[in-house]
Amino acid sequence: MNKFLLLAIACMLGATACSQALREPTDAQLGALLRVENADPADANAALDGLAIECLRAWSQDKDLQKDLPVRTAGEDGRKACRARLDGWIADAGRNPDKFSFADVSAPETVRRAVELQRARRTAAMAAAKQEAAIPTNPLSRPMAAAQPEDLAFQSREAENAVQEAETLCQQTQGAARAPGANPRLVLYAKFCERNAGGMRKTMEGMVKSGNASALKGMVKNANIKSNAAREVLALPPVKG
């Protein structure tokens, strides 16, 4: 019996041999797949999407990686929602030209590398922003406008992550509000989310187009407030019948 047939049988039986079939993406391939939605595909140092990496942690079947996951990905509804989003990215040839599977990128060692890559890129972006801010602003030595593109790119990434988190949590409140005995405060907040769906993102996109970095900072704060409010109502106990 040849080795390929043996491997297939082992996989069907759930043996560890099937893990040998997994492919391991490079850092560059991980970065292309997991970059934030508004990033330039040509940017080799684009920020990685926080929700996508949380999703991979949630699906990794690794207890250490699954520790301290936020509400938006710790629950079954959140896992399903983020998996559907990631499946769309995996099917996108622009993000995943080498056709890695979900099993490939959710393997524990690959997820750990994604977490480290996200941390490294965040650290590099913050260091670059601090260095840019520390350069003297004397117009004879450096035009002040030179700092704007970098600051705008950084704030755009921060705003995208914050808005995305708020949107995901809003979706979770709407799902939880449909459950029997849902807390009235949760139901009320879910209705607020439904009425305002998409509004925050449209506002953010307008700020990016106009190059308003300071307004994007305010958008991050606003999105974080909404995320915290959603977490609060999601944690409320159901009403006993």
CSV table of C-alpha atoms in Angstrom, one decimal:
chain,number,residue,atom,x,y,z
A,1,MET,CA,0.0,0.0,0.0
A,2,ASN,CA,1.6,3.3,-1.0
A,3,LYS,CA,2.3,6.1,1.5
A,4,PHE,CA,-0.3,8.5,0.1
A,5,LEU,CA,-3.1,6.0,0.6
A,6,LEU,CA,-1.9,5.4,4.1
A,7,LEU,CA,-1.9,9.1,4.8
A,8,ALA,CA,-5.4,9.4,3.5
A,9,ILE,CA,-6.6,6.6,5.7
A,10,ALA,CA,-4.9,8.1,8.7
A,11,CYS,CA,-6.6,11.5,8.0
A,12,MET,CA,-10.0,9.9,7.8
A,13,LEU,CA,-9.4,8.2,11.1
A,14,GLY,CA,-8.5,11.6,12.7
A,15,ALA,CA,-4.8,10.6,13.2
A,16,THR,CA,-2.1,13.3,13.6
A,17,ALA,CA,-0.6,12.3,10.2
A,18,CYS,CA,-3.2,14.5,8.4
A,19,SER,CA,-1.5,17.6,10.0
A,20,GLN,CA,1.4,16.9,7.6
A,21,ALA,CA,-0.8,18.0,4.7
A,22,LEU,CA,-1.1,21.6,6.1
A,23,ARG,CA,0.7,24.3,4.3
A,24,GLU,CA,2.5,27.0,6.3
A,25,PRO,CA,2.3,30.6,4.8
A,26,THR,CA,5.2,33.0,5.0
A,27,ASP,CA,5.0,36.3,7.0
A,28,ALA,CA,4.4,38.1,3.7
A,29,GLN,CA,1.6,35.7,2.8
A,30,LEU,CA,0.0,36.1,6.2
A,31,GLY,CA,0.3,39.8,6.0
A,32,ALA,CA,-1.4,39.9,2.6
A,33,LEU,CA,-4.3,37.8,3.8
A,34,LEU,CA,-4.9,39.4,7.2
A,35,ARG,CA,-4.3,43.1,6.3
A,36,VAL,CA,-6.9,45.6,7.4
A,37,GLU,CA,-9.6,46.3,4.8
A,38,ASN,CA,-8.5,49.9,3.9
A,39,ALA,CA,-4.8,49.0,3.6
A,40,ASP,CA,-2.9,49.4,0.3
A,41,PRO,CA,-2.3,45.8,-1.0
A,42,ALA,CA,1.2,46.9,-2.0
A,43,ASP,CA,2.1,48.0,1.6
A,44,ALA,CA,4.4,45.3,3.0
A,45,ASN,CA,4.0,46.6,6.5
A,46,ALA,CA,0.2,47.1,6.5
A,47,ALA,CA,-1.5,46.7,9.9
A,48,LEU,CA,-3.1,43.3,10.4
A,49,ASP,CA,-6.8,43.0,11.2
A,50,GLY,CA,-7.4,42.5,14.9
A,51,LEU,CA,-10.7,40.7,14.4
A,52,ALA,CA,-9.3,38.3,11.9
A,53,ILE,CA,-6.5,37.3,14.2
A,54,GLU,CA,-8.9,36.9,17.1
A,55,CYS,CA,-11.0,34.7,14.9
A,56,LEU,CA,-8.0,32.5,14.1
A,57,ARG,CA,-7.2,32.2,17.8
A,58,ALA,CA,-10.8,31.2,18.5
A,59,TRP,CA,-10.6,28.5,15.8
A,60,SER,CA,-7.1,27.3,16.6
A,61,GLN,CA,-8.3,24.6,19.2
A,62,ASP,CA,-5.3,25.8,21.3
A,63,LYS,CA,-6.2,26.6,24.9
A,64,ASP,CA,-3.4,29.1,25.3
A,65,LEU,CA,-4.3,31.0,22.1
A,66,GLN,CA,-8.0,31.0,23.2
A,67,LYS,CA,-7.3,32.6,26.6
A,68,ASP,CA,-8.7,36.1,27.2
A,69,LEU,CA,-10.5,36.3,23.8
A,70,PRO,CA,-13.0,39.3,23.8
A,71,VAL,CA,-16.7,38.7,23.7
A,72,ARG,CA,-17.0,39.3,20.0
A,73,THR,CA,-15.0,36.1,19.2
A,74,ALA,CA,-15.3,34.0,22.3
A,75,GLY,CA,-18.9,33.0,21.8
A,76,GLU,CA,-20.3,30.6,19.2
A,77,ASP,CA,-22.2,33.4,17.3
A,78,GLY,CA,-19.0,35.5,17.1
A,79,ARG,CA,-17.0,32.5,15.9
A,80,LYS,CA,-19.4,31.8,13.1
A,81,ALA,CA,-19.6,35.4,12.0
A,82,CYS,CA,-15.8,35.9,12.0
A,83,ARG,CA,-15.3,32.6,10.2
A,84,ALA,CA,-17.7,33.6,7.4
A,85,ARG,CA,-15.8,36.9,7.0
A,86,LEU,CA,-12.4,35.1,6.9
A,87,ASP,CA,-13.7,32.5,4.4
A,88,GLY,CA,-14.5,35.4,2.1
A,89,TRP,CA,-10.9,36.7,2.5
A,90,ILE,CA,-9.5,33.2,1.8
A,91,ALA,CA,-11.5,33.0,-1.4
A,92,ASP,CA,-10.2,36.5,-2.5
A,93,ALA,CA,-7.3,35.9,-5.0
A,94,GLY,CA,-6.0,39.4,-4.2
A,95,ARG,CA,-5.5,38.5,-0.6
A,96,ASN,CA,-4.8,34.8,-0.9
A,97,PRO,CA,-3.2,34.1,-4.4
A,98,ASP,CA,-1.5,31.0,-3.1
A,99,LYS,CA,-4.9,29.5,-2.0
A,100,PHE,CA,-4.1,28.7,1.6
A,101,SER,CA,-7.1,27.0,3.3
A,102,PHE,CA,-8.7,28.0,6.6
A,103,ALA,CA,-7.1,24.9,8.2
A,104,ASP,CA,-3.7,26.1,7.0
A,105,VAL,CA,-4.0,29.5,8.6
A,106,SER,CA,-5.8,28.5,11.7
A,107,ALA,CA,-3.1,25.9,12.7
A,108,PRO,CA,-1.8,26.9,16.2
A,109,GLU,CA,1.8,27.6,15.1
A,110,THR,CA,0.7,29.8,12.2
A,111,VAL,CA,-1.7,31.7,14.5
A,112,ARG,CA,1.1,32.3,16.9
A,113,ARG,CA,3.1,33.8,14.1
A,114,ALA,CA,0.2,35.9,13.0
A,115,VAL,CA,-0.1,37.3,16.6
A,116,GLU,CA,3.6,38.1,16.7
A,117,LEU,CA,3.5,39.7,13.2
A,118,GLN,CA,0.6,41.9,14.3
A,119,ARG,CA,2.5,42.9,17.4
A,120,ALA,CA,5.6,43.7,15.5
A,121,ARG,CA,3.8,45.8,12.9
A,122,ARG,CA,1.9,47.8,15.6
A,123,THR,CA,5.2,48.5,17.4
A,124,ALA,CA,6.9,49.6,14.2
A,125,ALA,CA,4.0,51.9,13.3
A,126,MET,CA,4.0,53.5,16.8
A,127,ALA,CA,7.7,54.0,16.7
A,128,ALA,CA,7.5,55.6,13.3
A,129,ALA,CA,4.8,57.9,14.4
A,130,LYS,CA,6.8,58.9,17.5
A,131,GLN,CA,9.9,59.5,15.4
A,132,GLU,CA,7.9,61.6,12.9
A,133,ALA,CA,6.5,63.7,15.7
A,134,ALA,CA,10.0,64.2,17.2
A,135,ILE,CA,11.4,65.7,14.1
A,136,PRO,CA,11.8,69.6,14.4
A,137,THR,CA,9.0,71.4,12.6
A,138,ASN,CA,11.2,74.3,11.5
A,139,PRO,CA,9.9,75.1,8.0
A,140,LEU,CA,13.4,75.7,6.8
A,141,SER,CA,14.5,72.2,7.7
A,142,ARG,CA,11.4,70.2,7.1
A,143,PRO,CA,7.9,71.2,5.8
A,144,MET,CA,5.2,70.4,8.4
A,145,ALA,CA,3.1,68.8,5.7
A,146,ALA,CA,5.6,65.9,5.4
A,147,ALA,CA,4.2,64.4,8.6
A,148,GLN,CA,0.6,64.4,7.4
A,149,PRO,CA,0.5,61.3,5.1
A,150,GLU,CA,2.1,59.0,7.8
A,151,ASP,CA,-0.2,60.3,10.5
A,152,LEU,CA,-3.2,59.9,8.3
A,153,ALA,CA,-2.3,56.3,7.4
A,154,PHE,CA,-1.7,55.4,11.0
A,155,GLN,CA,-5.0,57.0,12.2
A,156,SER,CA,-6.9,55.4,9.3
A,157,ARG,CA,-5.7,51.9,10.4
A,158,GLU,CA,-6.6,52.7,14.0
A,159,ALA,CA,-10.0,54.0,13.0
A,160,GLU,CA,-10.7,51.0,10.8
A,161,ASN,CA,-9.9,48.5,13.6
A,162,ALA,CA,-12.1,50.5,16.1
A,163,VAL,CA,-15.0,50.8,13.8
A,164,GLN,CA,-14.8,47.2,12.8
A,165,GLU,CA,-14.9,46.1,16.4
A,166,ALA,CA,-17.9,48.3,17.1
A,167,GLU,CA,-19.7,46.9,14.1
A,168,THR,CA,-19.0,43.3,15.1
A,169,LEU,CA,-20.2,43.9,18.6
A,170,CYS,CA,-23.3,45.6,17.3
A,171,GLN,CA,-24.1,42.6,15.2
A,172,GLN,CA,-23.7,40.4,18.2
A,173,THR,CA,-26.1,42.5,20.2
A,174,GLN,CA,-28.7,42.1,17.5
A,175,GLY,CA,-28.3,38.4,17.5
A,176,ALA,CA,-28.5,38.1,21.3
A,177,ALA,CA,-31.5,40.4,21.4
A,178,ARG,CA,-33.5,37.8,19.4
A,179,ALA,CA,-33.0,35.2,22.1
A,180,PRO,CA,-35.9,34.4,24.5
A,181,GLY,CA,-35.8,36.5,27.6
A,182,ALA,CA,-33.2,38.9,26.3
A,183,ASN,CA,-32.5,41.8,28.7
A,184,PRO,CA,-34.5,44.9,27.8
A,185,ARG,CA,-31.4,47.1,27.8
A,186,LEU,CA,-29.8,44.7,25.3
A,187,VAL,CA,-32.8,44.8,23.1
A,188,LEU,CA,-32.8,48.6,23.2
A,189,TYR,CA,-29.2,48.9,22.3
A,190,ALA,CA,-29.6,46.3,19.5
A,191,LYS,CA,-32.3,48.5,18.0
A,192,PHE,CA,-30.0,51.5,18.2
A,193,CYS,CA,-27.3,49.5,16.3
A,194,GLU,CA,-29.8,48.5,13.6
A,195,ARG,CA,-30.9,52.1,13.1
A,196,ASN,CA,-27.3,53.4,12.8
A,197,ALA,CA,-25.9,50.5,10.8
A,198,GLY,CA,-23.2,51.6,8.4
A,199,GLY,CA,-23.3,55.3,9.5
A,200,MET,CA,-20.1,55.2,11.5
A,201,ARG,CA,-18.2,53.6,8.7
A,202,LYS,CA,-19.5,56.1,6.1
A,203,THR,CA,-18.4,58.9,8.4
A,204,MET,CA,-15.0,57.3,8.8
A,205,GLU,CA,-14.5,56.9,5.0
A,206,GLY,CA,-15.4,60.5,4.5
A,207,MET,CA,-12.7,61.5,7.0
A,208,VAL,CA,-10.1,59.4,5.3
A,209,LYS,CA,-11.0,60.9,1.9
A,210,SER,CA,-10.7,64.4,3.3
A,211,GLY,CA,-7.4,63.6,5.0
A,212,ASN,CA,-8.7,64.6,8.4
A,213,ALA,CA,-6.4,62.7,10.8
A,214,SER,CA,-7.5,64.6,13.9
A,215,ALA,CA,-11.1,63.7,13.2
A,216,LEU,CA,-10.1,60.1,12.8
A,217,LYS,CA,-8.7,60.2,16.4
A,218,GLY,CA,-12.1,61.3,17.6
A,219,MET,CA,-13.7,58.5,15.6
A,220,VAL,CA,-11.6,55.9,17.4
A,221,LYS,CA,-12.8,57.3,20.7
A,222,ASN,CA,-16.4,57.2,19.6
A,223,ALA,CA,-16.1,53.7,18.2
A,224,ASN,CA,-14.5,52.5,21.5
A,225,ILE,CA,-17.3,54.0,23.5
A,226,LYS,CA,-19.9,52.1,21.4
A,227,SER,CA,-17.9,48.9,21.7
A,228,ASN,CA,-17.7,49.2,25.5
A,229,ALA,CA,-21.5,49.9,25.6
A,230,ALA,CA,-22.1,46.8,23.5
A,231,ARG,CA,-19.9,44.7,25.8
A,232,GLU,CA,-21.8,46.0,28.8
A,233,VAL,CA,-25.3,45.0,27.5
A,234,LEU,CA,-24.0,41.7,26.1
A,235,ALA,CA,-23.0,40.8,29.7
A,236,LEU,CA,-26.4,41.6,31.2
A,237,PRO,CA,-28.3,38.5,32.4
A,238,PRO,CA,-31.5,37.4,30.6
A,239,VAL,CA,-34.9,38.2,32.1
A,240,LYS,CA,-36.3,35.2,33.9
A,241,GLY,CA,-39.7,34.1,32.7
